[in-house]
Structure formats: structure tokens, C-alpha cells
XYZ file of C-alpha atoms in Angstrom:
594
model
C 0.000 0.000 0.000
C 0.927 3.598 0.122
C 2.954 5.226 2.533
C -0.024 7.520 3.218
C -2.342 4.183 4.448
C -1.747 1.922 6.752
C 0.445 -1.034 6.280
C -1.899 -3.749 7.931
C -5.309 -4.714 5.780
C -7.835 -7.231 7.091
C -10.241 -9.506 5.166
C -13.437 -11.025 5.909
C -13.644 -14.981 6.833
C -15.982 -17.661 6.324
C -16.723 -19.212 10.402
C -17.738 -22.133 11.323
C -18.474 -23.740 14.790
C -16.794 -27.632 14.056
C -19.722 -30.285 13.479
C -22.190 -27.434 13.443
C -25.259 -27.378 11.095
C -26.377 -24.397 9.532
C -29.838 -22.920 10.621
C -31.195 -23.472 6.935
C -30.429 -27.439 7.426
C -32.502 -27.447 10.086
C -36.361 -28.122 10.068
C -38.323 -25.287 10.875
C -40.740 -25.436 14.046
C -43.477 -27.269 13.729
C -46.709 -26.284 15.207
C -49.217 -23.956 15.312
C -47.402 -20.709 15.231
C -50.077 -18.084 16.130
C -50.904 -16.011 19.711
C -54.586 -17.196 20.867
C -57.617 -14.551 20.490
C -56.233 -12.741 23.645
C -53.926 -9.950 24.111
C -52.163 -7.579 26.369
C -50.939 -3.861 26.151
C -49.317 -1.988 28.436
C -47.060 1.163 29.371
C -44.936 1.782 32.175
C -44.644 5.748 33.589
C -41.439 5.866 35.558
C -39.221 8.083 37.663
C -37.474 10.820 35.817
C -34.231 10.158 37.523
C -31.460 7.554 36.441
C -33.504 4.261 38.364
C -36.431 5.040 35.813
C -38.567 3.501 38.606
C -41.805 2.541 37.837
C -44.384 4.867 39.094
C -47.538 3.623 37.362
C -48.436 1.267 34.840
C -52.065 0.956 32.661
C -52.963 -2.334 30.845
C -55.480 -3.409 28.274
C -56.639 -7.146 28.047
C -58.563 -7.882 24.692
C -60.047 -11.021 23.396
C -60.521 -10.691 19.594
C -59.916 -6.995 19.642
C -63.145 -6.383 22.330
C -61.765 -4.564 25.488
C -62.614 -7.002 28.451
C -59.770 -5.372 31.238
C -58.506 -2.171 31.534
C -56.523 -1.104 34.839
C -53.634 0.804 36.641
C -50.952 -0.520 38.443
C -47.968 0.537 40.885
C -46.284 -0.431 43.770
C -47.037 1.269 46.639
C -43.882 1.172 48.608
C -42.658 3.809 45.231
C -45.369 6.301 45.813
C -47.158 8.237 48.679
C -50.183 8.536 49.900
C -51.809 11.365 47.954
C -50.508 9.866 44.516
C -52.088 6.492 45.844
C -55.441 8.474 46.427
C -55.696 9.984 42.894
C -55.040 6.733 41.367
C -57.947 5.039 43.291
C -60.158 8.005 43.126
C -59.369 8.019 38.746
C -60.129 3.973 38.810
C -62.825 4.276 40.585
C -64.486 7.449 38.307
C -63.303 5.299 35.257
C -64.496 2.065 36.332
C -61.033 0.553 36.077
C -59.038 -2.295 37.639
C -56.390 -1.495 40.257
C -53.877 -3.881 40.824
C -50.178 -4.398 42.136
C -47.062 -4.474 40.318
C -46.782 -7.981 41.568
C -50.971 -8.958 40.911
C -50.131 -7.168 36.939
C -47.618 -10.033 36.596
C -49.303 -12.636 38.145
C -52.518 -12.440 37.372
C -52.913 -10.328 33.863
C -49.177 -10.901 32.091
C -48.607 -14.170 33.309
C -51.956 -15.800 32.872
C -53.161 -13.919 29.671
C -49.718 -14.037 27.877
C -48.137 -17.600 28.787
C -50.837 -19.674 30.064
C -53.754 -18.067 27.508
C -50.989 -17.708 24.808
C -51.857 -14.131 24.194
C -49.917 -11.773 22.392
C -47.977 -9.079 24.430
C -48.282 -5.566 22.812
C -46.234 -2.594 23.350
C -43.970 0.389 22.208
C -40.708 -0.115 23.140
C -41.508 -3.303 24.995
C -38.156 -4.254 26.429
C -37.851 -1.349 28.063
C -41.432 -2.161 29.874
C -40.964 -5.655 30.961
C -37.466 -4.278 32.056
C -39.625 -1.756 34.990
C -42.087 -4.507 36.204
C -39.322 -7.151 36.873
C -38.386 -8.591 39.949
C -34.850 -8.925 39.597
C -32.523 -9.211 35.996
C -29.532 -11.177 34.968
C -27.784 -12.693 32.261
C -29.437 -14.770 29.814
C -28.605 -17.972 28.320
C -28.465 -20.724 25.745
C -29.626 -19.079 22.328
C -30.501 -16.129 24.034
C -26.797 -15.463 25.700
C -25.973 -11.824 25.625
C -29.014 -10.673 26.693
C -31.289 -10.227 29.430
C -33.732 -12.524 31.980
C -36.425 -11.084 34.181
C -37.591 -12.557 36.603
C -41.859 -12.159 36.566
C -42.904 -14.378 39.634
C -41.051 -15.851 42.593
C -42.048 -18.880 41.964
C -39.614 -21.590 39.426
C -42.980 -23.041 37.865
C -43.505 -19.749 36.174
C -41.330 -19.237 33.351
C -38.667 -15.569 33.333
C -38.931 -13.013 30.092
C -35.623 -12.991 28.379
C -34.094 -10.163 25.710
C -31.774 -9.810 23.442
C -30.862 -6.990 21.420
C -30.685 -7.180 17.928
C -30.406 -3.858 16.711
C -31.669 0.015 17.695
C -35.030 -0.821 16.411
C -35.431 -4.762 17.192
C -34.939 -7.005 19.922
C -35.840 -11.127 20.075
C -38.135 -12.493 23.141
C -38.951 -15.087 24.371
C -40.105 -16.983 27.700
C -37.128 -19.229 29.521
C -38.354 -22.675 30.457
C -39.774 -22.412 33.783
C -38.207 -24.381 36.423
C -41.077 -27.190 36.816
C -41.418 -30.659 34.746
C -44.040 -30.041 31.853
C -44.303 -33.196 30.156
C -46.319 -35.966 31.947
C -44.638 -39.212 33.348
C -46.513 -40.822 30.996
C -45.455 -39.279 27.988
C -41.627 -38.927 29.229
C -42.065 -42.979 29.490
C -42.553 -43.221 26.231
C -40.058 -40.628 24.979
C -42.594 -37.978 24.402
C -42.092 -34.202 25.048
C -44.345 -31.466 25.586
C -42.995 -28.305 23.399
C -41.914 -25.404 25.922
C -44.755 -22.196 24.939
C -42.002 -19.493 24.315
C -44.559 -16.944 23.926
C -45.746 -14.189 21.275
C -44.199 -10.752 22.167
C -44.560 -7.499 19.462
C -43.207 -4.567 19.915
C -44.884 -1.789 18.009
C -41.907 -0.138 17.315
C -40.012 -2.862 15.643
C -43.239 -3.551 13.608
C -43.685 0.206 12.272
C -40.122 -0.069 11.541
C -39.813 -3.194 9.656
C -43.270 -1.622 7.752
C -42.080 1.379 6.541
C -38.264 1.718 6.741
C -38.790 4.476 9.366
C -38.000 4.917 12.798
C -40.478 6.411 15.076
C -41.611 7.651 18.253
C -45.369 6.704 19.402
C -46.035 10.605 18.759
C -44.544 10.482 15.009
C -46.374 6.961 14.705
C -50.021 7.925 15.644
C -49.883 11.385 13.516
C -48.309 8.632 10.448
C -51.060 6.375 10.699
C -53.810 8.913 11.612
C -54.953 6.698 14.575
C -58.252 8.499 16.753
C -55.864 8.471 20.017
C -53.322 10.789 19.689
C -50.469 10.462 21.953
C -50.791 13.438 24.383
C -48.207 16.092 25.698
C -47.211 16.115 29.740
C -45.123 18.211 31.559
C -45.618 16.015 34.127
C -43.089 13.128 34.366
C -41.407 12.883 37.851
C -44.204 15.448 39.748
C -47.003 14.298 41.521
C -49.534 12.045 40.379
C -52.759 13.644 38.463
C -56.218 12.610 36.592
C -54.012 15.003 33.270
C -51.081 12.838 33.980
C -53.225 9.362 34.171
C -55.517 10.433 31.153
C -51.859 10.845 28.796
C -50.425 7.074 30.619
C -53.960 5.928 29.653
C -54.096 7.627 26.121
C -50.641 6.127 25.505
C -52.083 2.257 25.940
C -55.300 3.152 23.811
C -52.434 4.620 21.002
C -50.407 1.663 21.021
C -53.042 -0.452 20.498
C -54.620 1.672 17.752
C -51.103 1.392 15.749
C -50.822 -2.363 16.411
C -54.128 -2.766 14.468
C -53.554 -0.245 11.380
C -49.894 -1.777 11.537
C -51.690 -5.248 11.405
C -54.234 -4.305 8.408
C -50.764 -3.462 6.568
C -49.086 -6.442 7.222
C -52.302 -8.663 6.317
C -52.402 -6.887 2.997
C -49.139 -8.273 2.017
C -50.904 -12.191 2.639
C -47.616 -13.705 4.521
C -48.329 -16.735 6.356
C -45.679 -15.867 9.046
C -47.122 -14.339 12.138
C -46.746 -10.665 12.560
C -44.384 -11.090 15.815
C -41.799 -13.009 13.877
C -41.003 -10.097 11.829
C -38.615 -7.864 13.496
C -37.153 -6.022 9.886
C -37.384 -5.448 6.643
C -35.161 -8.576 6.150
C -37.889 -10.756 8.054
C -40.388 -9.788 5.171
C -38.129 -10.738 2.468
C -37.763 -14.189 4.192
C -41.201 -14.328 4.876
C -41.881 -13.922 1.120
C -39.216 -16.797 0.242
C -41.037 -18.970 2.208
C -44.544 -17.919 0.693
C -43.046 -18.794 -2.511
C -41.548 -21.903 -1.476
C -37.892 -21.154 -1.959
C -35.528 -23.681 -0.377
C -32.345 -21.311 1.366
C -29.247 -22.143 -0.525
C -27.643 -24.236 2.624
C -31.082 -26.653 3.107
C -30.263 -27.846 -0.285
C -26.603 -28.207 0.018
C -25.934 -28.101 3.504
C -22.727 -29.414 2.973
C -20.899 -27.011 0.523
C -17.406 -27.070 0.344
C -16.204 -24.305 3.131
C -13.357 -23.860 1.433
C -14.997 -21.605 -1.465
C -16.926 -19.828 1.108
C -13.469 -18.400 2.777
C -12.879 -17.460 -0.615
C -16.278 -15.610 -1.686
C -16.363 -14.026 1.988
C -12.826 -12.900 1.413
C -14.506 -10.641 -1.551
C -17.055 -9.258 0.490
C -16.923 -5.948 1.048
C -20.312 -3.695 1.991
C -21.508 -0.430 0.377
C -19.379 1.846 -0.895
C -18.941 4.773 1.812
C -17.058 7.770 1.101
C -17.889 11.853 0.867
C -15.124 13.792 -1.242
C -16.685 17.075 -0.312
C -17.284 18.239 2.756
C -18.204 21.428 4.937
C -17.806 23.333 1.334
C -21.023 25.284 -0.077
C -21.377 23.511 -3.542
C -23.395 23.805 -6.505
C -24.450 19.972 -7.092
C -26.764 18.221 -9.465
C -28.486 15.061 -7.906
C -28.263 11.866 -8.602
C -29.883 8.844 -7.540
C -29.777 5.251 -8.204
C -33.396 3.430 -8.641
C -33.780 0.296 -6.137
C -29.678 -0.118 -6.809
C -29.591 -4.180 -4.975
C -32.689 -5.103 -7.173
C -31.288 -3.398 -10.440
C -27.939 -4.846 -9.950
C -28.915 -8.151 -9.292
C -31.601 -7.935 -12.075
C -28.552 -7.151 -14.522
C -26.528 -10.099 -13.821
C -29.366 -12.164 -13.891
C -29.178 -13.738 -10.295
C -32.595 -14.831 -9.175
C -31.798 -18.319 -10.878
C -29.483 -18.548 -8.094
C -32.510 -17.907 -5.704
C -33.901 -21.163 -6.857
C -31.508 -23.391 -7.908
C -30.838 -26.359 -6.639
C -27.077 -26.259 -6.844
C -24.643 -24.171 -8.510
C -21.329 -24.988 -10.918
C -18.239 -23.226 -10.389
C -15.997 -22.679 -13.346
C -12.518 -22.095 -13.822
C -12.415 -19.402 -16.799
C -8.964 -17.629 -15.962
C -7.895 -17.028 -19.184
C -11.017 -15.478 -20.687
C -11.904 -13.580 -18.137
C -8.656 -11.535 -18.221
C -9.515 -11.345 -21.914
C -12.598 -9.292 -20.858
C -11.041 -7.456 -18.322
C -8.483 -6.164 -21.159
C -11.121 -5.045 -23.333
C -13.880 -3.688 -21.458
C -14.494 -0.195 -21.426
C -17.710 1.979 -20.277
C -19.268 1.882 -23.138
C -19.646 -1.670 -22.644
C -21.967 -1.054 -19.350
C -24.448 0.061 -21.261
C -25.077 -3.739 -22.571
C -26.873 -6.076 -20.212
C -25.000 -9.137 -21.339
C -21.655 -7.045 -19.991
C -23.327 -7.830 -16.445
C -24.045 -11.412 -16.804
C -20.017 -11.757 -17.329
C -19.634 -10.099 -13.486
C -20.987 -13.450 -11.952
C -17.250 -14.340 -11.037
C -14.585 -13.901 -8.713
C -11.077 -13.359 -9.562
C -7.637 -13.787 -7.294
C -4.962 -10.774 -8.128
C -2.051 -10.076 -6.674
C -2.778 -6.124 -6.519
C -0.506 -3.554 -7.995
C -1.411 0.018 -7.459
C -5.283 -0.827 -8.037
C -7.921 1.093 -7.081
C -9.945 -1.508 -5.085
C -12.158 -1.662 -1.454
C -9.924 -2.130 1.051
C -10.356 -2.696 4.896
C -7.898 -1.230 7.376
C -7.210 0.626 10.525
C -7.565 4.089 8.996
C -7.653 5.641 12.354
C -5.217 3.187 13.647
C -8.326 1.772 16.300
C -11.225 0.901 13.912
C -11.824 -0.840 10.833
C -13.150 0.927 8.087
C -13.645 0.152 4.439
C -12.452 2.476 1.853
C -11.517 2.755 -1.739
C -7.789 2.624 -2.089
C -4.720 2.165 -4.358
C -3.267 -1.015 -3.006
C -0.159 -3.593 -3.479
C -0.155 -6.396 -1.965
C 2.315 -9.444 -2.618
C -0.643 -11.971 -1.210
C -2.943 -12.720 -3.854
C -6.503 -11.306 -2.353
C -10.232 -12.300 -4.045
C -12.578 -10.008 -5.281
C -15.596 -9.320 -7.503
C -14.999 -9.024 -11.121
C -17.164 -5.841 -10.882
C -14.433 -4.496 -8.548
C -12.089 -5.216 -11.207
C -13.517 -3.463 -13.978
C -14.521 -0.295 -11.250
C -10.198 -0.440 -10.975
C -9.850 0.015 -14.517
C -12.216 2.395 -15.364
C -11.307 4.589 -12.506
C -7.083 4.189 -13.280
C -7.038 3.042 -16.552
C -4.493 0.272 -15.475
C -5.868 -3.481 -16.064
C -5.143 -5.406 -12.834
C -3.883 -9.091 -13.688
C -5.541 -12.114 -12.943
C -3.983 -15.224 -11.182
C -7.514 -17.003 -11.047
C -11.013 -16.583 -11.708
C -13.937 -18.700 -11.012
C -17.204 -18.186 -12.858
C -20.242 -19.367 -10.960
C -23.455 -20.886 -12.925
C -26.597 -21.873 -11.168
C -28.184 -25.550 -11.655
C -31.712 -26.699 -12.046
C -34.906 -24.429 -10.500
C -36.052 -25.926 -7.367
C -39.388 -27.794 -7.204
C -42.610 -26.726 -6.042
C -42.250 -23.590 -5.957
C -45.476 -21.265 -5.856
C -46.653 -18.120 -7.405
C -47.777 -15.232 -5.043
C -50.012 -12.171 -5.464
C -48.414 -9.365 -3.565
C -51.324 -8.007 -1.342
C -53.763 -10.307 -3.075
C -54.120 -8.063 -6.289
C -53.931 -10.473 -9.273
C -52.333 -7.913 -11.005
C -49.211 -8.217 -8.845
C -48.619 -11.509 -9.672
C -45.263 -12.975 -9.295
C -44.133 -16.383 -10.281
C -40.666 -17.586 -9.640
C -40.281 -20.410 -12.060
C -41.037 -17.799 -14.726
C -39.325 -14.627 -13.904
C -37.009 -12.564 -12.480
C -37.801 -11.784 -9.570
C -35.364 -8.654 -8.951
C -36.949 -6.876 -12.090
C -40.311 -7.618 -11.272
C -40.628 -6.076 -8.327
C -38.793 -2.718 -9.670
C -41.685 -3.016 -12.637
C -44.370 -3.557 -10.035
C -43.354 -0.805 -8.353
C -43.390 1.312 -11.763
C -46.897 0.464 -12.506
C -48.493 1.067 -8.304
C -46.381 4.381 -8.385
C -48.062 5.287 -11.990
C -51.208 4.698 -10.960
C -50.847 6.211 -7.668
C -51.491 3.135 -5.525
C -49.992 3.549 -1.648
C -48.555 0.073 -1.914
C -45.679 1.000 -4.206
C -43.841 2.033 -0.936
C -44.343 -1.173 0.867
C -43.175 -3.028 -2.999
C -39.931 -0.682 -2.510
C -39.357 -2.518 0.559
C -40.332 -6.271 -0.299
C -37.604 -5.594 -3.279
C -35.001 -4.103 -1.311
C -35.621 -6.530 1.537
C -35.487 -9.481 -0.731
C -32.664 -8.778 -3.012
C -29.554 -8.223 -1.011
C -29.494 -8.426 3.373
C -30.864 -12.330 3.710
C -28.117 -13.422 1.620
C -24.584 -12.074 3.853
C -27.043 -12.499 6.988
C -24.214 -13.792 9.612
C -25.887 -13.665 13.507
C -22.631 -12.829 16.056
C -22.769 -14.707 19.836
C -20.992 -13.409 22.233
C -20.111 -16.633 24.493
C -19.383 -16.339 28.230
C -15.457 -18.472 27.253
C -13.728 -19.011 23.899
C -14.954 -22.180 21.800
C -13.321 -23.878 18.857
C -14.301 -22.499 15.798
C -13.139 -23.483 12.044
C -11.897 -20.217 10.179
C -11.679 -20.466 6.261
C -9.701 -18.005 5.398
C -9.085 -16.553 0.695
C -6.222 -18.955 0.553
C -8.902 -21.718 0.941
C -8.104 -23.625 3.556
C -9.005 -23.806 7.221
C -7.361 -23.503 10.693
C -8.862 -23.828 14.045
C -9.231 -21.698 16.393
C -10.734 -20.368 19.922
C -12.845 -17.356 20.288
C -15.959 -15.987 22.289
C -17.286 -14.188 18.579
C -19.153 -17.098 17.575
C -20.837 -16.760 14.010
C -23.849 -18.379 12.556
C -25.332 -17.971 8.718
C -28.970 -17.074 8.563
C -31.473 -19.083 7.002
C -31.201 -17.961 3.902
C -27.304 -17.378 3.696
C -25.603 -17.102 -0.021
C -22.460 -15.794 0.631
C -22.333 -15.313 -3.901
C -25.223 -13.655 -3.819
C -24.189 -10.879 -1.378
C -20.591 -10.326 -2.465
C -21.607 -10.335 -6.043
C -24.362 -7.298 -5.474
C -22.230 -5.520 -3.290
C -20.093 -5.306 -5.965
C -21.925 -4.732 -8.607
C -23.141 -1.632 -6.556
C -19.576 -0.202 -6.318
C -19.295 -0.791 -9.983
C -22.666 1.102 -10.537
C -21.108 4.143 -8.749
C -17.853 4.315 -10.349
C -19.922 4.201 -13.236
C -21.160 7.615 -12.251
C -18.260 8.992 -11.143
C -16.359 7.970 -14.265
C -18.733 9.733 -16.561
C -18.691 12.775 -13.984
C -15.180 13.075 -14.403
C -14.995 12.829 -17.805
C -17.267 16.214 -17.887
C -15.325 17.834 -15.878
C -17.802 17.192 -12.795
C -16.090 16.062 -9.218
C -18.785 14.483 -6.724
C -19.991 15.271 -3.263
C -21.712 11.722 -1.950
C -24.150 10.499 0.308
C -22.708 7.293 1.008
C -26.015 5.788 2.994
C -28.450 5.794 0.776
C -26.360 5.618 -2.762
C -26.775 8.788 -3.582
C -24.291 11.047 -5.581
C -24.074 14.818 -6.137
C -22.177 15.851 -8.972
């Protein structure tokens, strides 16, 4: 590398825990996988102070969407006597239930959630069950590195546990309680009763996943136009009023509200999955997979040779992510890219890798160094000049202009564009090759390439009708899938139809995240785990980051769109600088100012 950049680069790995099968090899739960007519929502008003005690809580049991409980609850030893008085004297006026913190769990969450199977509602739910818990402490098994609270003091009730996923997600779940629950009769004969893990949705994470927003319940209620509004208070951490109880009680009746206009949405797309599986954008994608039938690429080869997954991951780099301008007042003209993972993966043609069976890999040195001679930009313009970028290549880099990930700081790892030499030989994208030679002019020279094909379409698949219109068909034995979603979108946003928004997503969602999915566990000691590494081989080695592919893993699929995407970008900036034109960025959204 340059003197200028650091001296030290870092690739990505393919991990593996030894003997380990892959979440996509494994049959999916059986059983019925829906909440029961009943249902719980609740909010928690705390202390204003670091402890974020709770002060007062208000709850709403439903049975088919009819109200049949509403009520307050707090623990006394937290409040005095007058703010006791005006919650009695406001239950009593509003013919509500009052009930401990310790009844609430008992009595309403316990009984209605885990042994009705309701479905627990709430904004920013963690945080809630976090304020009515007895005690906390480390969870474990597959939900180490997160939470357990403790709901009853008794071990034949089960604890809450949560994990953090992301700012807008978190998994939940109820730990097996402490008691037997399969009969002696049924253990004799080597029968188990299923442990109820219970249905938890946080209306947050399900607004998110939606839309592609973030919001507050405020921002929420005015998006979706719900009849309770969440209400103003000045009144957090000062004595307790009927104004103060009205906005705790408003809040429960505006949760709710969103959870059912969030619900109509969600119905509209006609998933199978239940609404509290899907905690992003990524869960809808997989949820339409599965509606179409779509085997993941590791339940129909579970055992794929590791060795050319070190090599593929060794490719993968994300988004490109840089701004050349900054803190400068600049006339720009704007530039976007339309649905840039669909229209990239579209071009090379890679939904046949979607639903193949199996795929080929092909050694094609030679003539792919013959390509990489001759291409020019020109040549972009031809959509059989994208179904050559299916392959990876190994170089041994010489002043090209490739992604590169490094200590640029000296603390962090960041990826950047960067001329690099390196005497290792490195993988990367074909597409990464060409974006090299555009951008320098300099050809970089190929030790090996491997051209990837994909094999016969899976069976059974199914047509679906996005949100039961028939004229939103999509059948995935017959098309592309990538391009038919950016075409359905076309047509909904020419004829002014709301759902093109929620097609933006399905495409995006289903076109690029799924595929370099890779779920990180934090473990409590180091355990073995097999590292294959771009020279294609594996060593062992000990670690507490333990990796695991998601369902619907294709390490190809997400280093080839990735990039693709780069390419598509130096595309842009190519033909800016040939006009003269320099570019600004906005590296999170892939969108350029020239």
C-alpha cells in the first residue's frame, strides 16, 4: 500500500463452529405458530431520575380486539399517599381495575400471555418488561448476551428474556420455567411437551420493519392517523394527576390503535408468518421466500465445500462509503440510483441462483482476463456485460484502485476505496475489477477466476399475489424476480397506488441483506471455531465471537451485489469526471451529487 495508508489490511472470513449445522439445514418449528384470540398492552410511567422507577403502569386485556380489562398498576412502597389516592379516586371514576405491580404479573401478564398464549403488545416493549421485573440477569443458551427477568417468585412460572438485535429490534422469548411439563406418561414413552415461548410485538419494531422508518409513538399515531393521539405532559417525575393518568392511559389506547392499522398493513401483504416473527425489513423478504416456497441455498446443500466460502467471503466488502466534499457550499446536481440491490442483481441475472438447486463453479482464468483487457464503459451500457460479473477473480494487486479494509484511524476498521499492493494474492468481484480500470485506466492481472453458474430451479415452488391483487402476480419459475418487483413498483407508483412504498421494501428486503445475513454470539469463554480463510483452507481456532449464517445465507449472492453496486457508482463517477464534474456523496443511501 501507500505510505499515506496503513500497512496492515484485514479480510473477511468464512466461520464455522466444528460439526455445526447451519440454521437453513434445520427443520423449521413445527406447530401452530399463532398467539390465541387474547392480548395484552401496556405502558410503564417511571421516575425521571437515572432508576427510571416505575411509578404507574395501565394495561389493556382484549379477546378478539373487544376490550374485556382495563386497569392501573404501581407499587405502593414507590409512591405516597396522595398519589395512591388519585389513582384510586381516577379507577374508581373510570371504572377501572387497580392492581399491584406484583398482581399485573401474576394475574394479567402471566396468565393472559403464557398460560392463555396471548400476544404481548407494546412500544418499546423491552424497556417495559425491564420496569415490572423482579430482579434481571444474564441470559442464556440461544438467548446469551441478553437479558432474563424474573416475573414471579415462583420456578414453575417461566422468566422473560431479551436480546438486542439492533436500535429498532430485539428477540423475546419466555425461559423454560423451572417445573417438569411433560407428563410421566409421555416422558415414558419418549414424548415431550414443546416449551410455549410466547408471542411478544413490539410496536416499534413492527412500524419499523413496515415502513423503513424509525419512530416515536407521537410520530407513529400522527403517520397512521390513529383516533388516540399520543398526548403532551409536563408532568413526568411530579405528583400524580387525573391530566397525567388520562396521557399514561391515552398512551395504551395509542399503542393499540397502531398495532391494528400496523396489522391491516401487514395482512395486505398475505404472509403466512405471524406478525411477531417479523422484526425487519429482512424478516419480510424471508417471509416472502417462504410464501413462494424457496428452499435457502444451505437446506439444499448443507454441505458445501467451506473452502470456497473463505474465498467468496474474502470478496465481500459492503456499500461503498465515502464523501469527497465536505463542509464546502457547492453547486451539485443530484443523482440517484433506482432500487440499486434489485437493479444490480436484475442485470446479472441472479434470481436463478434464488432457486436453484445447486450451482457450478468454473474455472475461466484465461477469458476472463480477456474481458477485463477489453472492457471499457461503453460496454456497461449492454446487459450481457453484467451477466459476465458473476465471477470472482484472485490478483495479486498492484497500485489498483480496489475496497480495502484497514485501521484508517489506527483503532477501527473501516472500508475504503484505495490504491493497493499487496504481494498476497486477495479475491474479489470481477465488478471491482472493472470499477479499478475504469477509474485508473491500469488493467489489474488475474492469477484465477472462477465463474459461478446456477443448476436446475427448485421444485414446487409457488406463485404469489403481492397483497392479493392479481395484477401483482409474481411467479418464480417464470421470472425474475429482482426486475419484477422494480416493474411492479413502476406500474403502483403510476397509478398512484400507496402500496408502491411497501413493494420498494419487499424488493429491497429481498434482493440483497438475507443473503450475507451472519448472527454474532458473544459466548461467556472461547470455543473452537473453524476459520476459512481466501487462501482456501481452514485452521482452528478459539474465540468468544461465535458466528452463525442465517437461514437464507448465499455468501455469492451478497458479495456479487455488493459489488456490482460499487461498480454502478464508479460508473457515475467515471462519466462525472470525464465532464469535468467532481462528486460530493451520500454514502447511505447511494446517492451522488455531482
Amino acid at each position: 500500500m501507500s505510505e499515506q495508508s496503513p500497512s496492515e489490511i484485514f479480510v473477511r472470513a468464512y466461520t464455522e463452529k466444528p460439526g455445526a449445522r447451519p440454521v437453513a439445514a434445520k427443520p423449521r418449528l413445527g406447530g401452530d405458530d399463532n398467539p390465541s384470540p387474547w392480548t395484552l398492552t401496556f405502558d410503564c410511567e417511571t421516575t425521571v431520575d437515572a432508576t427510571q422507577t416505575l411509578r404507574v403502569g395501565v394495561f389493556q386485556v382484549r379477546k378478539s380486539g373487544k376490550l374485556k380489562q382495563e386497569g392501573l398498576f404501581f407499587d405502593p412502597q414507590y409512591l405516597c399517599d396522595e398519589d395512591i389516592a388519585e389513582i384510586e379516586y381516577f379507577a374508581e371514576i373510570n371504572q377501572l381495575e387497580i392492581r399491584s405491580t406484583e398482581e399485573f404479573r401474576k394475574d394479567v401478564l402471566l396468565k393472559i400471555v403464557y398460560h392463555r398464549r396471548g400476544l404481548l403488545i407494546g412500544f418499546n416493549l423491552p424497556f417495559d418488561m425491564s420496569r415490572i421485573a423482579i430482579e434481571h440477569g444474564a441470559a442464556r443458551g440461544s438467548m446469551r448476551g441478553g437479558f432474563t427477568f424474573s416475573l414471579n417468585k415462583y420456578k414453575s412460572e417461566p422468566h422473560a428474556r431479551v436480546k438486542h438485535l439492533s436500535a429498532r429490534a430485539s428477540l423475546m422469548d419466555f425461559a423454560a420455567p423451572g417445573k417438569q411439563e411433560t407428563p410421566r406418561g409421555m416422558r415414558n414413552k419418549g414424548m415431550k411437551v414443546p416449551h410455549h415461548r410466547g408471542y411478544f410485538l413490539d410496536v416499534k419494531t413492527f412500524a419499523a420493519s413496515l415502513t423503513s422508518r424509525s419512530f416515536s409513538l407521537g410520530s407513529l399515531c400522527k403517520h397512521l392517523k390513529t383516533t388516540t393521539q399520543k398526548r403532551d405532559t409536563d408532568e413526568h417525575g411530579g405528583p400524580i394527576t387525573s391530566e397525567y393518568l388520562n396521557y399514561a392511559r391515552a398512551d395504551v389506547q395509542a399503542t393499540w390503535e397502531c398495532y391494528e392499522k400496523l396489522q391491516k398493513q401487514y395482512d395486505d401483504h398475505g404472509l403466512e408468518t405471524a406478525s411477531h416473527r417479523i422484526l425487519s425489513e429482512a424478516s419480510i423478504g424471508k417471509a416472502y421466500l417462504k410464501q413462494m416456497n424457496i428452499q435457502p441455498f444451505l437446506a439444499n446443500l448443507p454441505d458445501s465445500p467451506r473452502e470456497i466460502f473463505g474465498k467468496i467471503m474474502c470478496a465481500y466488502y459492503g456499500g461503498r462509503a465515502e464523501v469527497r466534499i465536505r463542509r464546502t457550499p457547492t453547486q451539485v446536481l443530484y443523482c440517484d440510483f433506482k432500487s440499486m440491490y434489485p437493479t444490480v442483481s436484475a442485470l446479472m441475472g441472479l434470481w436463478p441462483f434464488v432457486v436453484a438447486k445447486a450451482l457450478s463453479i468454473n474455472g475461466a482464468t484465461s477469458e476472463t482476463q480477456t474481458f477485463l483487457n477489453d472492457v471499457r464503459l461503453e460496454d456497461m451500457q449492454s446487459p450481457d456485460t453484467w451477466k459476465r460479473l458473476r465471477t470472482l477473480v484472485r490478483i495479486r494487486t498492484d497500485n489498483d484502485l480496489l475496497p480495502v479494509r484497514a485501521k484508517y484511524d489506527g483503532k477501527t476498521n473501516t472500508i475504503g476505496l484505495n490504491h493497493i499492493t499487496n504481494e498476497q494474492p486477495l479475491w474479489y468481484t470481477l465488478a471491482d475489477c472493472v470499477t479499478s480500470k475504469l477509474l485508473t485506466g491500469k488493467t489489474p492481472v488475474i492469477d484465477e477466476a472462477m465463474t459461478f453458474e446456477p443448476g436446475d430451479v427448485q421444485s414446487d415452488l409457488q406463485p404469489i399475489k403481492l397483497f392479493g391483487k392479481p395484477e401483482y402476480r409474481v411467479d418464480p419459475t417464470k421470472e425474475d424476480v429482482f426486475t419484477r418487483f422494480i416493474d411492479l413498483r413502476d406500474e403502483a407508483k403510476e397509478k398512484g397506488d400507496p402500496v408502491q412504498q411497501a413493494i420498494k421494501i419487499v424488493a429491497n428486503s429481498t434482493s440483497y441483506g438475507i443473503f450475507i445475513e451472519v448472527n454474532r454470539d458473544d459466548a461467556p469463554k472461547p470455543e473452537p471455531l473453524d476459520v476459512y480463510g481466501p487462501a482456501g483452507h481452514s485452521h482452528n481456532t478459539t474465540t468468544t465471537a461465535v458466528e452463525e449464517p442465517g437461514r437464507y445465507f448465499h455468501p455469492l449472492l451478497g458479495t456479487l451485489i455488493t459489488g456490482a453496486a460499487r461498480l454502478m457508482l464508479a460508473l457515475s463517477e467515471r462519466t462525472a469526471a470525464d465532464q469535468g464534474l467532481n462528486w460530493v456523496g451520500n454514502p447511505r443511501e447511494n446517492k451522488w451529487c455531482s
